[in-house]
Coordinates of C-alpha atoms and ligand atoms in Angstrom, one line a residue:
X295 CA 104.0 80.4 79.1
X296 CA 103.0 81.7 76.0
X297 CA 99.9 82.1 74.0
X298 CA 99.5 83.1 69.9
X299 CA 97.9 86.0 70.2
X300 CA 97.4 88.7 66.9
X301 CA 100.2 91.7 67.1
X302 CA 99.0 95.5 67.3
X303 CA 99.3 95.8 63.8
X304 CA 98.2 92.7 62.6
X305 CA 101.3 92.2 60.5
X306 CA 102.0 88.5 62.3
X307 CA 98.7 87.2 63.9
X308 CA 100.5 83.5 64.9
X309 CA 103.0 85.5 66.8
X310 CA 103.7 84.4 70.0
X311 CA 103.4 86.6 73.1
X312 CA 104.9 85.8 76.7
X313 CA 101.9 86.0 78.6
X314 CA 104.4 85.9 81.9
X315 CA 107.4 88.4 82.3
X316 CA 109.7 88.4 85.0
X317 CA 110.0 91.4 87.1
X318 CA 113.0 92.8 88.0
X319 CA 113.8 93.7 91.8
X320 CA 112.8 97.4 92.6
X321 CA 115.8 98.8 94.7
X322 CA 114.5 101.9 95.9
X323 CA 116.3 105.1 96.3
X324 CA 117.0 106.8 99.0
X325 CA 115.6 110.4 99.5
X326 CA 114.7 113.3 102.3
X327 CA 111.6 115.3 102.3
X328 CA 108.2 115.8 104.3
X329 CA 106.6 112.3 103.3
X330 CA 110.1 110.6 104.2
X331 CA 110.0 111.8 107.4
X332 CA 106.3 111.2 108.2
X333 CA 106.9 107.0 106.7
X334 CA 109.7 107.4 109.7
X335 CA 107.4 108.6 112.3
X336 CA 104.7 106.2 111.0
X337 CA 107.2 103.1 111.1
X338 CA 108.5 104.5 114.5
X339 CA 104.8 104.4 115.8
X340 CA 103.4 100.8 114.6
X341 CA 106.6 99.0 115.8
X342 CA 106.4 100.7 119.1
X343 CA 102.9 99.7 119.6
X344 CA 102.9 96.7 118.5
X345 CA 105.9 95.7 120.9
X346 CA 104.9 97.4 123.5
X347 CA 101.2 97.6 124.3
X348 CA 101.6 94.0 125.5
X349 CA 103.2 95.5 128.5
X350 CA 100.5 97.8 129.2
X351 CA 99.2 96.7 132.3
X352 CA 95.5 96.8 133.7
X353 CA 94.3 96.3 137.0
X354 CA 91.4 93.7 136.9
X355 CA 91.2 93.1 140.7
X356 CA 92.6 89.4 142.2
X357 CA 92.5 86.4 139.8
X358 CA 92.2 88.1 136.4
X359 CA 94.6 89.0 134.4
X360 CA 96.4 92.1 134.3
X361 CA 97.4 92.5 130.6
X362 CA 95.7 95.7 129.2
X363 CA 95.5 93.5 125.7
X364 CA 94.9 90.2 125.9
X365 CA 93.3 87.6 123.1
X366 CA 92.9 85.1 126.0
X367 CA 92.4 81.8 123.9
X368 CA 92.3 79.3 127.0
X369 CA 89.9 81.5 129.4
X370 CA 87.7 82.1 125.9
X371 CA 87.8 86.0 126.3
X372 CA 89.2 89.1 125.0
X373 CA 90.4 92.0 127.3
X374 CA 90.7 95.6 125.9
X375 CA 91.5 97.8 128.4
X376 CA 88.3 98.1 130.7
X377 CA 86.2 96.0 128.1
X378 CA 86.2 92.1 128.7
X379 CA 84.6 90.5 125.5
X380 CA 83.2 87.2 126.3
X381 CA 82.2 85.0 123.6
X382 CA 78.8 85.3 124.2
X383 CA 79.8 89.0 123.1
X384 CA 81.7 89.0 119.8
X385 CA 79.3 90.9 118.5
X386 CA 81.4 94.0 120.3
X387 CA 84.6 92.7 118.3
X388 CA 82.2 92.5 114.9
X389 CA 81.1 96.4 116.0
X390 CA 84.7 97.4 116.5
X391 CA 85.8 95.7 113.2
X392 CA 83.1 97.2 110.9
X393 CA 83.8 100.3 112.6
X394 CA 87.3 99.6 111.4
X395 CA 86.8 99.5 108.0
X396 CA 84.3 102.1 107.6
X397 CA 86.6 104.9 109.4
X398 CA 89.7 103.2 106.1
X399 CA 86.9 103.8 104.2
X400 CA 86.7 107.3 104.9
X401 CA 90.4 107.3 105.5
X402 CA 90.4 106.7 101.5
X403 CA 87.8 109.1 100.5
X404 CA 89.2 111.9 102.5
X405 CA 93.5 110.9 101.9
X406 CA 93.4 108.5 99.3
X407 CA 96.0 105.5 100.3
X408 CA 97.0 107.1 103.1
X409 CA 96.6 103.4 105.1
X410 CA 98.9 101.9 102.5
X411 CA 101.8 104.4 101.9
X412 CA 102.1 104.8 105.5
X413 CA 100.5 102.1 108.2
X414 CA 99.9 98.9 106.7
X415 CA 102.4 96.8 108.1
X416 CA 103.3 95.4 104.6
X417 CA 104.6 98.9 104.2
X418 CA 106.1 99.3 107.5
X419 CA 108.1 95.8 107.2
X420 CA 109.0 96.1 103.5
X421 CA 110.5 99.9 104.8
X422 CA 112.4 98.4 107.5
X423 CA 113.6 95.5 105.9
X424 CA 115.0 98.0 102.4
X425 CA 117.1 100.0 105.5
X426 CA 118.1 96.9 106.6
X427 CA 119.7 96.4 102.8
X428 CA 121.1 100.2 102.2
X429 CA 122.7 99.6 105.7
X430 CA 124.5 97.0 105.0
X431 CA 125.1 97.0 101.1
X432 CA 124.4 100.7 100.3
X433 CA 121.8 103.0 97.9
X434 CA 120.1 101.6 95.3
X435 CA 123.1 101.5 92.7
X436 CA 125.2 99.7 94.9
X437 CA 121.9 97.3 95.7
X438 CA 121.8 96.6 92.1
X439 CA 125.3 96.4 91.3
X440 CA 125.6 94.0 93.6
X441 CA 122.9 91.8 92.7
X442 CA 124.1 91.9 88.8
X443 CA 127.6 90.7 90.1
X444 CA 128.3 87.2 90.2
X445 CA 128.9 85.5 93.3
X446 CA 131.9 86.3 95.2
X447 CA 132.8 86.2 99.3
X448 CA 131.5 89.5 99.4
X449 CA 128.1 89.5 98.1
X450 CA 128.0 85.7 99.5
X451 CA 128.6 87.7 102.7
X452 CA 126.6 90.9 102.3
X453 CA 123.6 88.8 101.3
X454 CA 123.9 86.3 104.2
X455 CA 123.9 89.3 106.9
X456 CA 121.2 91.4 105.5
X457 CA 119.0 87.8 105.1
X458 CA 119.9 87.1 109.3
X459 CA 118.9 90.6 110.1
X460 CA 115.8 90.3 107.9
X461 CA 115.2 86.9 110.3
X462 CA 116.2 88.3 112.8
X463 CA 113.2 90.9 112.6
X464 CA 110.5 88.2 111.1
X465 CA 111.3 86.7 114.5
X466 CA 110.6 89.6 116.8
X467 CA 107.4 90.7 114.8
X468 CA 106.4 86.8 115.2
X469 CA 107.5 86.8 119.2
X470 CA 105.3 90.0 119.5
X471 CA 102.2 88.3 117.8
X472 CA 102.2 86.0 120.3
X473 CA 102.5 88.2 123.6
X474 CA 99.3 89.5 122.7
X475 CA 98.2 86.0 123.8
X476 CA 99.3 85.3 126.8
X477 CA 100.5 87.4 129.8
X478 CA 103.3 89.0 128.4
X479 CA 106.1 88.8 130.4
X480 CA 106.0 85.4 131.1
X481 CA 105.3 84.1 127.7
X482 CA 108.7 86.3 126.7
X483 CA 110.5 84.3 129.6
X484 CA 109.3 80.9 128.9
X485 CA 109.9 82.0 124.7
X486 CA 114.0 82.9 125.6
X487 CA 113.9 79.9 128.1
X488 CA 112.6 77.1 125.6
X489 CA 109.7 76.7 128.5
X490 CA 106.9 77.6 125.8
X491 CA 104.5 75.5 124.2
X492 CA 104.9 74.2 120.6
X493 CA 101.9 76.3 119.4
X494 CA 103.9 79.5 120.8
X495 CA 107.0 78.5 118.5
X496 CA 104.5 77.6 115.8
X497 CA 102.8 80.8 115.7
X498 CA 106.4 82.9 115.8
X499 CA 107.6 80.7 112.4
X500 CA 104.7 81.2 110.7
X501 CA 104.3 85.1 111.6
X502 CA 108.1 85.3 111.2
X503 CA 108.5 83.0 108.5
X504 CA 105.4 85.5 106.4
X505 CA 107.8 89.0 107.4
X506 CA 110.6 87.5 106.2
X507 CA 109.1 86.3 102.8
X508 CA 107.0 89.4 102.0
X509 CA 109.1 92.1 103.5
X510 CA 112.4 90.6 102.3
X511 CA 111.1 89.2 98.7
X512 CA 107.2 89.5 98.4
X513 CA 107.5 93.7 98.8
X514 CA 105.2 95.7 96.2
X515 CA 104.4 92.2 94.4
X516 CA 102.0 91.9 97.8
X517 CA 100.0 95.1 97.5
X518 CA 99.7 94.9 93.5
X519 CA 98.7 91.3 92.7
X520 CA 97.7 90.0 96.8
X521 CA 96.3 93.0 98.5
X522 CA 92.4 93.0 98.3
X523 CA 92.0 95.9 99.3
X524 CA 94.3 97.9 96.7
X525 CA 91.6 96.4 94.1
X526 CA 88.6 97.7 95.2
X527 CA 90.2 101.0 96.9
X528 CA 89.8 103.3 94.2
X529 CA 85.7 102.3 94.4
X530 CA 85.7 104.9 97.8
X531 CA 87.6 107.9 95.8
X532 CA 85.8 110.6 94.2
X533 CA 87.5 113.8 92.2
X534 CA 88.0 115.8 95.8
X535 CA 90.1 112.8 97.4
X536 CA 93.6 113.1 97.8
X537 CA 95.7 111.3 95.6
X538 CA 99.1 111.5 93.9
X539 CA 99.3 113.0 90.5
X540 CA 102.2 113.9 88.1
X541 CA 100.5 117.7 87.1
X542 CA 101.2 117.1 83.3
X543 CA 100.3 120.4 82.0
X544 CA 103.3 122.1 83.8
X545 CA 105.5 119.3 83.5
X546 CA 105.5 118.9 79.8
X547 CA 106.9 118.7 77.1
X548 CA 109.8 117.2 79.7
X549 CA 113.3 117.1 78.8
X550 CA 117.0 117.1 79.9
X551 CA 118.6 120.1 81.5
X552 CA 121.3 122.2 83.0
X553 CA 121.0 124.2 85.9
X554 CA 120.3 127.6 85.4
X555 CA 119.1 127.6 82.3
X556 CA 115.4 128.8 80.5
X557 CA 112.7 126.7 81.1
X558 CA 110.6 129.1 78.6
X559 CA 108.4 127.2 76.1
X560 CA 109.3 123.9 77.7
X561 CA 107.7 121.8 80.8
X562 CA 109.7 122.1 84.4
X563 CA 110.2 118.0 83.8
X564 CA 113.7 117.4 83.6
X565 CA 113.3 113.9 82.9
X566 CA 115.6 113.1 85.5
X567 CA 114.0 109.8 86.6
X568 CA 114.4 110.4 90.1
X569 CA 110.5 109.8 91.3
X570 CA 111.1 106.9 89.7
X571 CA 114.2 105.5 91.2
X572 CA 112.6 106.3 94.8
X573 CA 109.4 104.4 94.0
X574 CA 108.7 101.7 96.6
X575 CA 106.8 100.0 93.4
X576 CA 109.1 101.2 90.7
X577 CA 106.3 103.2 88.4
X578 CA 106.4 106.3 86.6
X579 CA 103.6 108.3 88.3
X580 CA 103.7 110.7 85.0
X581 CA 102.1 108.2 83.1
X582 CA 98.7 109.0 85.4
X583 CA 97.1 107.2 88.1
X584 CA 98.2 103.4 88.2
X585 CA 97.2 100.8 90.9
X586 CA 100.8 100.1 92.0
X587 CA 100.6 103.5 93.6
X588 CA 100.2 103.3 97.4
X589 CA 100.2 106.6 97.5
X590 CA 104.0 107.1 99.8
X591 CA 104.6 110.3 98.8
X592 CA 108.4 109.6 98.2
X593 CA 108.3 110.9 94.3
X594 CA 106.8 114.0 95.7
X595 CA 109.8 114.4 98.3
X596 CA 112.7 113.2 95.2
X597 CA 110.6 115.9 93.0
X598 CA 110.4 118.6 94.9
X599 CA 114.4 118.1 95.4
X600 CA 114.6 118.6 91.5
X601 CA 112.6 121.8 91.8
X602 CA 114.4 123.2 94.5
X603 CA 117.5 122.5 92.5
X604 CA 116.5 124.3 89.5
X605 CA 114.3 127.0 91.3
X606 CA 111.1 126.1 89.8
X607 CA 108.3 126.1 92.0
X608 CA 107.6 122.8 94.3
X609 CA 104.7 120.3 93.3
X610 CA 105.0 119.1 90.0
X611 CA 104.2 115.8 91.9
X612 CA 101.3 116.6 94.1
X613 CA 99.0 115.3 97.0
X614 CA 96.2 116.9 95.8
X615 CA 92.4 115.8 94.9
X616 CA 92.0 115.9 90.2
X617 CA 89.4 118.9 90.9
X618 CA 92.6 120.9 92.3
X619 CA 94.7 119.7 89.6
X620 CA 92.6 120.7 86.7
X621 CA 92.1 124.3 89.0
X622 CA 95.7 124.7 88.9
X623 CA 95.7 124.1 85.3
X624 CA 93.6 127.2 84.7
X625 CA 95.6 129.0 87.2
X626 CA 93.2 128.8 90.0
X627 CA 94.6 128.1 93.4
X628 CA 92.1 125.1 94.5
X629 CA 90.9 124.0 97.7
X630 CA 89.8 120.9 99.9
X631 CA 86.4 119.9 99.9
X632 CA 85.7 117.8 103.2
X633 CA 82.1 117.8 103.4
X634 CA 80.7 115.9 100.4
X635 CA 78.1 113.1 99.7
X636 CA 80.3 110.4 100.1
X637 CA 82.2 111.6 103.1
X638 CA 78.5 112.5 105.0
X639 CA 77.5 108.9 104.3
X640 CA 81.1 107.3 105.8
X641 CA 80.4 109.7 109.2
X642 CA 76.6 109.1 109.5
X643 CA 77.7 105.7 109.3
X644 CA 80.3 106.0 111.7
X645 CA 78.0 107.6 114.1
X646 CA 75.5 105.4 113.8
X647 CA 77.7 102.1 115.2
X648 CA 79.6 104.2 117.5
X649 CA 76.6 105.2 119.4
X650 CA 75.0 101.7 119.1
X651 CA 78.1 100.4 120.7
X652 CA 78.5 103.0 123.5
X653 CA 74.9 102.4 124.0
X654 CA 75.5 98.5 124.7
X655 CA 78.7 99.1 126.4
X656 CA 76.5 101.4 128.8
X657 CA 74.0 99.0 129.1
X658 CA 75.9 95.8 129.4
X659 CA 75.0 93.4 132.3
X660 CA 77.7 91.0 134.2
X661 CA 74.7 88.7 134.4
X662 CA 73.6 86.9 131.1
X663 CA 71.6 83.3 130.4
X664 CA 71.1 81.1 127.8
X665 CA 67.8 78.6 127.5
X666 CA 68.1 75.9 125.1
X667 CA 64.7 73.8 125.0
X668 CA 65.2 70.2 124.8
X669 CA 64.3 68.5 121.7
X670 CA 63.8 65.3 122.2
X671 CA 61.1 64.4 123.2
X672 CA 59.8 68.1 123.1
X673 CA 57.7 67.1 126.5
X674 CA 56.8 64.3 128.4
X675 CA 53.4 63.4 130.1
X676 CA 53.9 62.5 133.4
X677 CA 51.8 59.5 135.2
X678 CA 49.3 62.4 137.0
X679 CA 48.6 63.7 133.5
X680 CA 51.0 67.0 133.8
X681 CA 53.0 68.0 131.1
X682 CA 57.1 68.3 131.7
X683 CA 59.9 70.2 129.9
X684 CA 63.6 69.8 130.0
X685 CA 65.9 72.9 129.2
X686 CA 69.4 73.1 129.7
X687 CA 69.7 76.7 131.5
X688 CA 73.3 78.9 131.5
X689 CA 74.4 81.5 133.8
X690 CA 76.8 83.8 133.2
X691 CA 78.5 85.2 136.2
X692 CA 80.9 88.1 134.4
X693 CA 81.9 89.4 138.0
X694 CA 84.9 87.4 139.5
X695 CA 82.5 86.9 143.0
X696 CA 80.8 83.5 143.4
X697 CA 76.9 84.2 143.2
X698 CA 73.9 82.0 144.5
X699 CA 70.7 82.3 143.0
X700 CA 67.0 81.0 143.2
X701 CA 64.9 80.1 140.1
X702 CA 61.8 80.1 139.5
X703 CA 58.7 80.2 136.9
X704 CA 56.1 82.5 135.8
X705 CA 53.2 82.4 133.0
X706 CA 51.5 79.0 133.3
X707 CA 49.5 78.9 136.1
X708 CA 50.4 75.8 138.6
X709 CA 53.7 75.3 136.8
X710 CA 57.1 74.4 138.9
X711 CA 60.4 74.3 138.3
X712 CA 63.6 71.4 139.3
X713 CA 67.0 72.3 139.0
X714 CA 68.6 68.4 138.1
X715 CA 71.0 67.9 141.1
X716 CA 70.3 71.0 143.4
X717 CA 67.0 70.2 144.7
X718 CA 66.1 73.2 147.0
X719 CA 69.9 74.1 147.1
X720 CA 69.7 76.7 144.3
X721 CA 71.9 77.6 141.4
X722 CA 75.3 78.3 142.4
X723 CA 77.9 80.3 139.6
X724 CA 81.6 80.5 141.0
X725 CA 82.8 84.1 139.5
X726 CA 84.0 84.8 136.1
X727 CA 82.0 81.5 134.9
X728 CA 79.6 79.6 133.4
X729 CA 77.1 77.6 135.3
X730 CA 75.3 74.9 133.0
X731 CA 72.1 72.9 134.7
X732 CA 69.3 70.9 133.4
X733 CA 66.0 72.3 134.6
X734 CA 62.6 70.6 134.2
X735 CA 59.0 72.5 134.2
X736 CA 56.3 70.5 134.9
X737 CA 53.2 72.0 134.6
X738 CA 49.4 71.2 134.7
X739 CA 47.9 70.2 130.8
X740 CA 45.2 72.1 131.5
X741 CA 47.1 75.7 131.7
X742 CA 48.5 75.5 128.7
X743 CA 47.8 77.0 125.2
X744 CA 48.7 73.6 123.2
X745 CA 52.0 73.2 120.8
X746 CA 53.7 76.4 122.9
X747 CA 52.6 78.2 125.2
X748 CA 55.2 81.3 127.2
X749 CA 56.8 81.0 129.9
X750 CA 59.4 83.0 131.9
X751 CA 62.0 82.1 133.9
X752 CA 63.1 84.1 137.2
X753 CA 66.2 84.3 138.3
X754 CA 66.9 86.3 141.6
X755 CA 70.1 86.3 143.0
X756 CA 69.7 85.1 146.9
X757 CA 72.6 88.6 147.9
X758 CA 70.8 91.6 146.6
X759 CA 68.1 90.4 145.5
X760 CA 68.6 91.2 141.7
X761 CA 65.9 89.9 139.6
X762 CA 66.3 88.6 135.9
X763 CA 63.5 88.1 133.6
X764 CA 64.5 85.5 130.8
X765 CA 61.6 84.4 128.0
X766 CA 61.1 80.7 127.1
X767 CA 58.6 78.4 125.6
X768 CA 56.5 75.5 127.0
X769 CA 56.0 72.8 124.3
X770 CA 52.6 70.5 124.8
X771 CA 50.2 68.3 122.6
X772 CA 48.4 70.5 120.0
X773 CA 45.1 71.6 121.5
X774 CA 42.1 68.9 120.6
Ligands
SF4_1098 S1 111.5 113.8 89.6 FE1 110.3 115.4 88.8 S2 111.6 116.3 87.2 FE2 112.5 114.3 87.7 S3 111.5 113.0 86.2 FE3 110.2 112.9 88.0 S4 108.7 114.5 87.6 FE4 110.3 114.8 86.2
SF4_1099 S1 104.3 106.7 92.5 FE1 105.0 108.0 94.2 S2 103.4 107.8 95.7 FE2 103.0 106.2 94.3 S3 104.1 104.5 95.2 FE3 105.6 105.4 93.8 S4 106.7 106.9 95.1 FE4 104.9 106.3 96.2

């Protein structure tokens, strides 16, 4: 594509400009060094949760499952652990995710892309699958060199193994999606023994078939032009968060040089390219903070390499906040600032839902209802002159024991209630259920307030006697 746009200097206005340029694949170097070693741990953590905690088991008592984590799509719940989310409930999950996002928030504020340089799983994969390619092929001049050859049985054959392995890992992260789905053993057995559904080898495609693509091809194209969250990111830092920075006013003027030799009246940058090479997004963090930084680390390790090398001191590449920075610059030593305006707000915040959700864990019943008022007709008059209303009335039994219970009415003198189909029998929930029944109140005109009047229902279950208290209206003709 391209667009006539004026040049810089104006010399050629109706030149034309590529508004599109290809970018070339970003092979990345390999290095050793603190934030290497930490990515390592970090990709050594996700993978081993992610396909394992399927196999954490969780005793639930008889008849329910025993998955510790479980996004039960056919029974309609979610287990964590000892919390059983009912969809009635998703307001726990909405708690949980905003909680989520508000501890990245601070996360951000506090480390800057920590998330993104070391847990995302866009990381994690794209980490994985660039071993997968210095494994086979080699570091990142024999990568390149190999790609800028043309084909021969070689590269035909390097290439096809490091694409199978790359599969071959798109299908285990897809085959560990879907254990959290389904009890987790078996789902493995019946995935291996071509006994699983088509929505099982669905799901593993299209989870598999996304690693492949963006860990294998997608890479840092997916956190600079994809990622929402890289965009708005920078939004949560402030000049104490952590970030990466290039400290300019020791490295420059840069230039070429040979070991041992002065670095007097010239900056310790020695040009060599290095933090470059190892990039993960192929920038040059000395030209200052750019959004393809995801904040890794790795041009801090290749850096301080060079230093060592040289013996100049370490941290001409530093994880540090720009009020440290521009500290150092005057020769001050700096230090971290964790209390702050910003980072009281994120932990108030945090607070705040964390106790509102403890608080309605602790007071969470395993006996719910829902009353829907019929709506047409809102209520009938009955032959002796009393009014009736219909309601369709849900119990939730969240305990796996079968319950009986009695209903009754209260709040309109006179009034009575009919459970359709269990005349005098009561309301019977098998455990770990719904019950759904239509209920009619009929109640005397005379005792009622007009358009709506209150009324309560009373449920009391026939064992313990256990009483619940549920609010309603009674609909009627509007008062003459
Ligand atoms: S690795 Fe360090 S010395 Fe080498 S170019 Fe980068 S900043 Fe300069
Ligand atoms: S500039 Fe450094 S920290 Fe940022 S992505 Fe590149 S290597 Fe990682």
């Amino acid at each position: 594509m391209a667009i006539a746009k004026p040049s810089a200097d104006n010399s050629n206005p109706d030149k034309e400009v590529a508004l599109y340029a290809e970018t070339d694949r970003i092979h990345p170097r390999k290095v050793k060094g603190t934030f290497r070693t930490l990515k390592w741990w970090s990709m050594v953590l996700f993978l081993a949760f992610y396909h394992l905690a399927p196999f954490i088991r969780w005793d639930r008592g008889p008849g329910a499952p025993a998955q510790a984590i479980l996004a039960d799509i056919g029974g309609r719940r979610i287990y964590l652990f000892a919390l059983e989310i009912w969809p009635q409930e998703i307001y726990y999950l909405t708690g949980l995710l905003f909680f989520a996002a508000v501890a990245l928030f601070m996360m951000s504020a506090v480390a800057g892309r920590v998330w993104c340089g070391f847990m995302c799983f866009q990381t994690v994969y794209t980490d994985l699958f660039v071993a997968v390619e210095r494994w086979i092929i080699g570091d990142r001049s024999a990568r390149i060199h190999l790609d800028r050859k043309p084909w021969s049985a070689d590269k035909f054959a390097k290439k096809t193994a490091v694409n199978l392995l790359w599969a071959l890992i798109g299908a285990s992260s897809g085959i560990g999606f879907t254990l959290f789905f389904g009890d987790a053993f078996q789902t493995l057995t019946e995935i291996f023994t071509g006994e699983a559904g088509g929505a099982i080898y669905g799901t593993i495609a299209v989870v598999g078939g996304c690693c492949y693509l963006l860990a294998g091809y997608g890479r840092e194209q997916v956190c600079i032009y994809a990622c929402p969250y890289s965009r708005f990111q920078s939004a949560m830092f402030d000049e104490h968060s952590l970030i990466i920075s290039y400290e300019a006013w020791r490295g420059e003027p840069r230039a070429p040089a040979r070991k041992g030799q002065s670095f007097e009246g010239r900056g310790h940058c020695i040009d060599c390219r290095f933090c470059i090479q190892v990039c993960p997004t192929g920038i040059d963090i000395r030209e200052g903070n750019q959004l393809a930084c995801i904040g890794c680390g790795l041009c801090i390790d290749a850096c301080n390499g060079i230093m060592d090398r040289y013996g100049l001191p370490r941290g001409l590449i530093s994880y540090d906040s720009t009020v440290n920075i521009a500290a150092h610059e005057r020769g001050e030593k700096g230090s971290f600032k964790l209390i702050r305006p910003r980072t009281l707000v994120y932990t108030a915040i945090l607070t705040l839902v964390g106790a509102l959700m403890v608080v309605s864990l602790a007071k969470r019943t395993t006996l719910e209802v829902s009353i829907l008022h019929e709506r047409s007709p809102l209520y009938v008059q009955l032959g002796n002159g009393t009014l009736r209303n219909g309601y369709t009335y849900k119990v939730l039994n969240m305990i796996r024991e079968d319950h009986s219970f009695t209903l009754g009415v209260d709040g309109i003198a006179g009034a009575t209630v009919q459970v359709v189909g269990a005349e005098g029998e009561g309301l019977d929930v098998p455990g770990d259920s719904v019950g759904t029944f239509r209920v009619y109140v009929t109640a005397p005109e005379s005792a009622t307030k007009g358009k709506t009047t209150p009324l309560y229902f009373i449920l009391t279950d026939k064992r313990d006697g256990h009483v619940l208290r549920s609010s309603a209206l009674f609909a009627g003709p509007e008062a003459p």
